[in-house]
């Protein structure tokens, strides 16, 4: 067998192995979600575990297992604390809404709808008695719909159980990944062919640096927006301004969810607690400015510059990945763009060093 035939056979075998791996991953995708989530969380938490277990920094070395437990316990306490802040607030505001709904509808009829009629040219009025009659008169239609919803929820019990089990599995997988993180990374690095190890390890370090910069920049964006929303809502005399502002800021890294949650809570509080349109308009202005600040200033410049992307590239990446992969595309757009930027720099360097580019003929 000649060297050319051997190379072709090797390429064919590697291509077949890669195809088989992709097929296997596709077939196992339903059970890979907790492992993927745990891997991402372990990657984020590993620097803190390394810092706690650093022998040179402290006299007595803290066992890595203890450091892992401390980091995970701290994260669990943080999530629990946020839930204890948000859930009572949400339940309380919904309870107030149910008691003040007739007054809120009357307020809308007296203040908002006349403005709509005067400026938009059509008249609308909400009639609570008519709404009640409509619901009672169509109960025969509504009841089967509610029954179907209940049946669907019952049939989806297995899916709900699976989701709960996934959430329980994530911290277990995360613990073992953090415990043996460096050994796992070294083992996988050892599988890379020797002639590619230097280049691949160099690219992996560059990607790790870029992702670390991304996480730091995203944390800075979260702090800035949490401070902005808390201060702005407090200035507008919105009750629970600090809690709503913190929730909005902390959830901004999840596309749409952070903005929608904070905006919904603030608007709900403004409608229930105040009379008049001024608080509602204030909330609309505050969240409009905040969204523009995040989309066109903080994310393109703070995050984009940290990961080496032009602001236009950041905006394009968010739109492109969102178009291709929807919600998760927007969520992962910036870290994936950063990884592609590192790969592009390597491709560009190889192209500039190639004979094809340098040949002048």
GROMACS .gro file of C-alpha atoms in nm:
model
  361
    1UNK     CA    1   0.000   0.000   0.000
    2UNK     CA    2   0.142   0.337  -0.103
    3UNK     CA    3   0.156   0.638   0.128
    4UNK     CA    4  -0.121   0.809  -0.074
    5UNK     CA    5  -0.351   0.510  -0.034
    6UNK     CA    6  -0.268   0.491   0.336
    7UNK     CA    7  -0.355   0.860   0.380
    8UNK     CA    8  -0.685   0.812   0.195
    9UNK     CA    9  -0.770   0.509   0.407
   10UNK     CA   10  -0.682   0.699   0.725
   11UNK     CA   11  -0.899   0.993   0.618
   12UNK     CA   12  -1.186   0.758   0.535
   13UNK     CA   13  -1.160   0.587   0.873
   14UNK     CA   14  -1.149   0.918   1.060
   15UNK     CA   15  -1.446   1.050   0.861
   16UNK     CA   16  -1.644   0.736   0.938
   17UNK     CA   17  -1.555   0.762   1.308
   18UNK     CA   18  -1.662   1.128   1.316
   19UNK     CA   19  -1.991   1.045   1.143
   20UNK     CA   20  -2.057   0.759   1.385
   21UNK     CA   21  -1.983   0.991   1.678
   22UNK     CA   22  -2.229   1.253   1.551
   23UNK     CA   23  -2.498   0.988   1.501
   24UNK     CA   24  -2.436   0.853   1.852
   25UNK     CA   25  -2.456   1.202   2.002
   26UNK     CA   26  -2.782   1.265   1.815
   27UNK     CA   27  -2.934   0.940   1.943
   28UNK     CA   28  -2.821   1.014   2.299
   29UNK     CA   29  -2.920   1.383   2.289
   30UNK     CA   30  -3.222   1.338   2.524
   31UNK     CA   31  -2.995   1.221   2.807
   32UNK     CA   32  -2.696   1.446   2.730
   33UNK     CA   33  -2.865   1.766   2.849
   34UNK     CA   34  -2.772   1.732   3.220
   35UNK     CA   35  -2.414   1.643   3.129
   36UNK     CA   36  -2.386   1.944   2.898
   37UNK     CA   37  -2.534   2.177   3.161
   38UNK     CA   38  -2.309   2.032   3.429
   39UNK     CA   39  -2.004   2.073   3.203
   40UNK     CA   40  -2.079   2.441   3.140
   41UNK     CA   41  -2.139   2.509   3.510
   42UNK     CA   42  -1.824   2.317   3.607
   43UNK     CA   43  -1.618   2.519   3.358
   44UNK     CA   44  -1.752   2.842   3.513
   45UNK     CA   45  -1.696   2.726   3.872
   46UNK     CA   46  -1.353   2.562   3.825
   47UNK     CA   47  -1.145   2.884   3.872
   48UNK     CA   48  -1.310   2.943   4.211
   49UNK     CA   49  -1.243   2.582   4.314
   50UNK     CA   50  -0.879   2.618   4.205
   51UNK     CA   51  -0.852   2.942   4.404
   52UNK     CA   52  -0.991   2.782   4.720
   53UNK     CA   53  -0.770   2.473   4.694
   54UNK     CA   54  -0.451   2.660   4.598
   55UNK     CA   55  -0.177   2.527   4.828
   56UNK     CA   56   0.064   2.815   4.762
   57UNK     CA   57  -0.193   3.077   4.865
   58UNK     CA   58  -0.272   2.928   5.204
   59UNK     CA   59  -0.077   2.751   5.475
   60UNK     CA   60  -0.297   2.443   5.501
   61UNK     CA   61  -0.417   2.303   5.170
   62UNK     CA   62  -0.794   2.282   5.144
   63UNK     CA   63  -0.895   1.947   4.992
   64UNK     CA   64  -1.041   1.988   4.645
   65UNK     CA   65  -1.352   1.794   4.743
   66UNK     CA   66  -1.419   2.043   5.023
   67UNK     CA   67  -1.358   2.335   4.786
   68UNK     CA   68  -1.604   2.186   4.537
   69UNK     CA   69  -1.868   2.144   4.807
   70UNK     CA   70  -1.816   2.501   4.928
   71UNK     CA   71  -1.854   2.646   4.578
   72UNK     CA   72  -2.164   2.441   4.501
   73UNK     CA   73  -2.317   2.523   4.841
   74UNK     CA   74  -2.253   2.893   4.780
   75UNK     CA   75  -2.419   2.873   4.439
   76UNK     CA   76  -2.715   2.686   4.588
   77UNK     CA   77  -2.756   2.946   4.863
   78UNK     CA   78  -2.743   3.226   4.605
   79UNK     CA   79  -3.013   3.064   4.390
   80UNK     CA   80  -3.226   2.990   4.697
   81UNK     CA   81  -3.191   3.348   4.820
   82UNK     CA   82  -3.298   3.487   4.485
   83UNK     CA   83  -3.598   3.254   4.480
   84UNK     CA   84  -3.694   3.364   4.831
   85UNK     CA   85  -3.681   3.726   4.716
   86UNK     CA   86  -3.863   3.685   4.385
   87UNK     CA   87  -4.135   3.428   4.456
   88UNK     CA   88  -4.297   3.603   4.757
   89UNK     CA   89  -4.292   3.929   4.562
   90UNK     CA   90  -4.457   3.767   4.262
   91UNK     CA   91  -4.720   3.588   4.472
   92UNK     CA   92  -4.799   3.905   4.665
   93UNK     CA   93  -4.838   4.116   4.352
   94UNK     CA   94  -5.061   3.856   4.184
   95UNK     CA   95  -5.277   3.843   4.498
   96UNK     CA   96  -5.310   4.221   4.495
   97UNK     CA   97  -5.392   4.213   4.125
   98UNK     CA   98  -5.686   3.977   4.179
   99UNK     CA   99  -5.831   4.203   4.448
  100UNK     CA  100  -5.774   4.529   4.263
  101UNK     CA  101  -5.853   4.410   3.912
  102UNK     CA  102  -6.196   4.582   3.892
  103UNK     CA  103  -6.043   4.912   4.008
  104UNK     CA  104  -5.756   4.872   3.762
  105UNK     CA  105  -5.999   4.807   3.474
  106UNK     CA  106  -6.200   5.115   3.572
  107UNK     CA  107  -5.879   5.317   3.584
  108UNK     CA  108  -5.791   5.200   3.234
  109UNK     CA  109  -6.140   5.293   3.114
  110UNK     CA  110  -6.116   5.642   3.262
  111UNK     CA  111  -5.756   5.735   3.176
  112UNK     CA  112  -5.587   5.514   2.917
  113UNK     CA  113  -5.872   5.436   2.677
  114UNK     CA  114  -5.984   5.800   2.634
  115UNK     CA  115  -5.629   5.884   2.528
  116UNK     CA  116  -5.634   5.591   2.282
  117UNK     CA  117  -5.969   5.711   2.146
  118UNK     CA  118  -5.848   6.070   2.108
  119UNK     CA  119  -5.516   5.989   1.939
  120UNK     CA  120  -5.586   5.668   1.746
  121UNK     CA  121  -5.942   5.736   1.636
  122UNK     CA  122  -6.128   5.433   1.773
  123UNK     CA  123  -6.323   5.385   2.093
  124UNK     CA  124  -6.275   5.089   2.327
  125UNK     CA  125  -6.419   5.021   2.671
  126UNK     CA  126  -6.369   4.728   2.909
  127UNK     CA  127  -6.696   4.616   3.066
  128UNK     CA  128  -6.635   4.393   3.369
  129UNK     CA  129  -7.001   4.288   3.396
  130UNK     CA  130  -7.005   4.192   3.028
  131UNK     CA  131  -6.682   3.994   3.076
  132UNK     CA  132  -6.840   3.805   3.367
  133UNK     CA  133  -7.157   3.735   3.165
  134UNK     CA  134  -6.945   3.622   2.871
  135UNK     CA  135  -6.753   3.378   3.086
  136UNK     CA  136  -7.061   3.240   3.257
  137UNK     CA  137  -7.253   3.213   2.929
  138UNK     CA  138  -6.976   3.021   2.759
  139UNK     CA  139  -6.887   2.794   3.047
  140UNK     CA  140  -6.999   2.492   2.845
  141UNK     CA  141  -6.729   2.580   2.591
  142UNK     CA  142  -6.464   2.671   2.847
  143UNK     CA  143  -6.507   2.357   3.057
  144UNK     CA  144  -6.394   2.109   2.786
  145UNK     CA  145  -6.095   2.333   2.712
  146UNK     CA  146  -5.993   2.328   3.077
  147UNK     CA  147  -6.041   1.951   3.081
  148UNK     CA  148  -5.812   1.911   2.781
  149UNK     CA  149  -5.551   2.132   2.948
  150UNK     CA  150  -5.572   1.920   3.263
  151UNK     CA  151  -5.541   1.598   3.063
  152UNK     CA  152  -5.240   1.736   2.879
  153UNK     CA  153  -5.075   1.829   3.207
  154UNK     CA  154  -5.145   1.481   3.342
  155UNK     CA  155  -5.009   1.317   3.029
  156UNK     CA  156  -4.702   1.536   3.057
  157UNK     CA  157  -4.628   1.408   3.406
  158UNK     CA  158  -4.357   1.180   3.273
  159UNK     CA  159  -4.191   1.473   3.098
  160UNK     CA  160  -4.212   1.679   3.418
  161UNK     CA  161  -4.062   1.392   3.616
  162UNK     CA  162  -3.782   1.369   3.361
  163UNK     CA  163  -3.712   1.740   3.395
  164UNK     CA  164  -3.696   1.709   3.774
  165UNK     CA  165  -3.457   1.416   3.748
  166UNK     CA  166  -3.242   1.616   3.508
  167UNK     CA  167  -3.224   1.903   3.756
  168UNK     CA  168  -3.124   1.659   4.031
  169UNK     CA  169  -2.861   1.495   3.811
  170UNK     CA  170  -2.688   1.822   3.714
  171UNK     CA  171  -2.528   1.893   4.057
  172UNK     CA  172  -2.416   1.530   4.091
  173UNK     CA  173  -2.242   1.533   3.751
  174UNK     CA  174  -2.105   1.880   3.822
  175UNK     CA  175  -1.950   1.762   4.151
  176UNK     CA  176  -1.758   1.477   3.989
  177UNK     CA  177  -1.650   1.694   3.695
  178UNK     CA  178  -1.510   1.959   3.930
  179UNK     CA  179  -1.346   1.697   4.149
  180UNK     CA  180  -1.144   1.550   3.858
  181UNK     CA  181  -1.145   1.851   3.624
  182UNK     CA  182  -0.772   1.872   3.554
  183UNK     CA  183  -0.734   1.495   3.515
  184UNK     CA  184  -1.026   1.486   3.268
  185UNK     CA  185  -0.882   1.774   3.063
  186UNK     CA  186  -0.535   1.614   3.057
  187UNK     CA  187  -0.681   1.278   2.954
  188UNK     CA  188  -0.872   1.428   2.661
  189UNK     CA  189  -0.569   1.635   2.558
  190UNK     CA  190  -0.369   1.313   2.542
  191UNK     CA  191  -0.599   1.181   2.268
  192UNK     CA  192  -0.493   1.459   2.028
  193UNK     CA  193  -0.232   1.336   1.775
  194UNK     CA  194   0.119   1.441   1.874
  195UNK     CA  195   0.176   1.654   1.562
  196UNK     CA  196  -0.137   1.858   1.641
  197UNK     CA  197  -0.102   1.884   2.019
  198UNK     CA  198   0.091   2.213   2.031
  199UNK     CA  199  -0.149   2.388   1.795
  200UNK     CA  200  -0.466   2.245   1.956
  201UNK     CA  201  -0.351   2.317   2.311
  202UNK     CA  202  -0.258   2.672   2.208
  203UNK     CA  203  -0.603   2.725   2.055
  204UNK     CA  204  -0.771   2.576   2.363
  205UNK     CA  205  -0.582   2.818   2.588
  206UNK     CA  206  -0.679   3.111   2.365
  207UNK     CA  207  -1.044   3.002   2.374
  208UNK     CA  208  -1.028   2.962   2.753
  209UNK     CA  209  -0.885   3.315   2.785
  210UNK     CA  210  -1.155   3.460   2.559
  211UNK     CA  211  -1.437   3.281   2.743
  212UNK     CA  212  -1.297   3.398   3.078
  213UNK     CA  213  -1.299   3.755   2.949
  214UNK     CA  214  -1.656   3.703   2.827
  215UNK     CA  215  -1.775   3.583   3.167
  216UNK     CA  216  -1.608   3.877   3.345
  217UNK     CA  217  -1.759   4.124   3.098
  218UNK     CA  218  -2.103   3.964   3.130
  219UNK     CA  219  -2.078   3.990   3.509
  220UNK     CA  220  -1.995   4.360   3.473
  221UNK     CA  221  -2.299   4.410   3.247
  222UNK     CA  222  -2.519   4.233   3.504
  223UNK     CA  223  -2.394   4.457   3.786
  224UNK     CA  224  -2.439   4.776   3.582
  225UNK     CA  225  -2.792   4.689   3.472
  226UNK     CA  226  -2.895   4.571   3.820
  227UNK     CA  227  -2.776   4.903   3.962
  228UNK     CA  228  -2.945   5.102   3.684
  229UNK     CA  229  -3.284   4.930   3.711
  230UNK     CA  230  -3.283   4.942   4.093
  231UNK     CA  231  -3.192   5.313   4.101
  232UNK     CA  232  -3.432   5.410   3.821
  233UNK     CA  233  -3.728   5.222   3.970
  234UNK     CA  234  -3.650   5.367   4.314
  235UNK     CA  235  -3.644   5.716   4.161
  236UNK     CA  236  -3.985   5.644   4.005
  237UNK     CA  237  -4.117   5.538   4.351
  238UNK     CA  238  -4.197   5.184   4.233
  239UNK     CA  239  -4.239   4.952   4.535
  240UNK     CA  240  -3.986   4.667   4.567
  241UNK     CA  241  -3.756   4.860   4.333
  242UNK     CA  242  -3.439   4.694   4.466
  243UNK     CA  243  -3.575   4.341   4.429
  244UNK     CA  244  -3.717   4.402   4.080
  245UNK     CA  245  -3.397   4.575   3.966
  246UNK     CA  246  -3.178   4.293   4.096
  247UNK     CA  247  -3.394   4.029   3.928
  248UNK     CA  248  -3.384   4.216   3.597
  249UNK     CA  249  -3.008   4.262   3.614
  250UNK     CA  250  -2.927   3.907   3.721
  251UNK     CA  251  -3.137   3.753   3.444
  252UNK     CA  252  -3.013   3.970   3.155
  253UNK     CA  253  -2.774   3.696   3.041
  254UNK     CA  254  -3.082   3.489   2.947
  255UNK     CA  255  -3.227   3.646   2.631
  256UNK     CA  256  -3.575   3.794   2.673
  257UNK     CA  257  -3.634   3.629   3.012
  258UNK     CA  258  -3.459   3.889   3.227
  259UNK     CA  259  -3.615   4.185   3.050
  260UNK     CA  260  -3.962   4.026   3.032
  261UNK     CA  261  -3.959   3.920   3.400
  262UNK     CA  262  -3.842   4.255   3.534
  263UNK     CA  263  -4.062   4.458   3.302
  264UNK     CA  264  -4.368   4.248   3.383
  265UNK     CA  265  -4.314   4.278   3.759
  266UNK     CA  266  -4.249   4.653   3.744
  267UNK     CA  267  -4.551   4.716   3.522
  268UNK     CA  268  -4.772   4.501   3.744
  269UNK     CA  269  -4.664   4.691   4.055
  270UNK     CA  270  -4.711   5.027   3.882
  271UNK     CA  271  -5.065   4.942   3.770
  272UNK     CA  272  -5.171   4.805   4.109
  273UNK     CA  273  -5.008   5.051   4.347
  274UNK     CA  274  -5.064   5.381   4.169
  275UNK     CA  275  -5.343   5.582   4.013
  276UNK     CA  276  -5.274   5.758   3.687
  277UNK     CA  277  -5.059   5.679   3.387
  278UNK     CA  278  -4.739   5.849   3.503
  279UNK     CA  279  -4.591   5.542   3.684
  280UNK     CA  280  -4.674   5.317   3.388
  281UNK     CA  281  -4.511   5.560   3.146
  282UNK     CA  282  -4.209   5.585   3.379
  283UNK     CA  283  -4.169   5.204   3.379
  284UNK     CA  284  -4.198   5.196   2.998
  285UNK     CA  285  -3.928   5.465   2.965
  286UNK     CA  286  -3.698   5.302   3.222
  287UNK     CA  287  -3.708   4.961   3.054
  288UNK     CA  288  -3.689   5.109   2.704
  289UNK     CA  289  -3.370   5.296   2.798
  290UNK     CA  290  -3.234   4.987   2.975
  291UNK     CA  291  -3.292   4.764   2.673
  292UNK     CA  292  -3.126   5.017   2.441
  293UNK     CA  293  -2.837   5.054   2.687
  294UNK     CA  294  -2.783   4.679   2.696
  295UNK     CA  295  -2.825   4.610   2.324
  296UNK     CA  296  -2.637   4.902   2.170
  297UNK     CA  297  -2.380   5.006   2.431
  298UNK     CA  298  -2.295   4.760   2.707
  299UNK     CA  299  -2.301   4.432   2.514
  300UNK     CA  300  -2.128   4.555   2.195
  301UNK     CA  301  -1.859   4.758   2.370
  302UNK     CA  302  -1.799   4.598   2.711
  303UNK     CA  303  -1.847   4.236   2.607
  304UNK     CA  304  -1.738   4.274   2.245
  305UNK     CA  305  -1.410   4.448   2.322
  306UNK     CA  306  -1.322   4.197   2.596
  307UNK     CA  307  -1.359   3.905   2.355
  308UNK     CA  308  -1.197   4.084   2.062
  309UNK     CA  309  -1.509   4.143   1.851
  310UNK     CA  310  -1.612   4.465   1.682
  311UNK     CA  311  -1.948   4.603   1.808
  312UNK     CA  312  -2.099   4.539   1.464
  313UNK     CA  313  -1.975   4.179   1.479
  314UNK     CA  314  -2.144   4.139   1.818
  315UNK     CA  315  -2.478   4.269   1.688
  316UNK     CA  316  -2.451   4.054   1.373
  317UNK     CA  317  -2.357   3.746   1.578
  318UNK     CA  318  -2.660   3.788   1.806
  319UNK     CA  319  -2.892   3.826   1.507
  320UNK     CA  320  -2.734   3.544   1.304
  321UNK     CA  321  -2.728   3.282   1.582
  322UNK     CA  322  -3.078   3.386   1.688
  323UNK     CA  323  -3.204   3.337   1.334
  324UNK     CA  324  -3.034   2.997   1.303
  325UNK     CA  325  -3.093   2.846   1.646
  326UNK     CA  326  -3.362   3.058   1.812
  327UNK     CA  327  -3.352   3.117   2.187
  328UNK     CA  328  -3.045   2.903   2.256
  329UNK     CA  329  -2.871   3.063   1.960
  330UNK     CA  330  -2.905   3.407   2.119
  331UNK     CA  331  -2.801   3.266   2.458
  332UNK     CA  332  -2.480   3.114   2.319
  333UNK     CA  333  -2.416   3.368   2.042
  334UNK     CA  334  -2.134   3.562   2.208
  335UNK     CA  335  -1.929   3.269   2.346
  336UNK     CA  336  -1.966   3.084   2.015
  337UNK     CA  337  -1.867   3.400   1.826
  338UNK     CA  338  -1.560   3.429   2.049
  339UNK     CA  339  -1.461   3.069   1.972
  340UNK     CA  340  -1.512   3.130   1.599
  341UNK     CA  341  -1.299   3.445   1.627
  342UNK     CA  342  -1.010   3.244   1.774
  343UNK     CA  343  -1.045   2.980   1.500
  344UNK     CA  344  -1.061   3.254   1.234
  345UNK     CA  345  -0.735   3.407   1.361
  346UNK     CA  346  -0.563   3.069   1.322
  347UNK     CA  347  -0.707   3.021   0.972
  348UNK     CA  348  -0.605   3.374   0.875
  349UNK     CA  349  -0.250   3.323   1.006
  350UNK     CA  350  -0.219   2.997   0.811
  351UNK     CA  351  -0.352   3.165   0.497
  352UNK     CA  352  -0.110   3.458   0.523
  353UNK     CA  353   0.179   3.214   0.568
  354UNK     CA  354   0.074   2.995   0.273
  355UNK     CA  355   0.252   2.982  -0.060
  356UNK     CA  356  -0.078   3.063  -0.233
  357UNK     CA  357  -0.091   3.404  -0.061
  358UNK     CA  358   0.279   3.485  -0.075
  359UNK     CA  359   0.334   3.370  -0.433
  360UNK     CA  360   0.382   3.678  -0.650
  361UNK     CA  361   0.420   3.505  -0.989
   0.00000   0.00000   0.00000
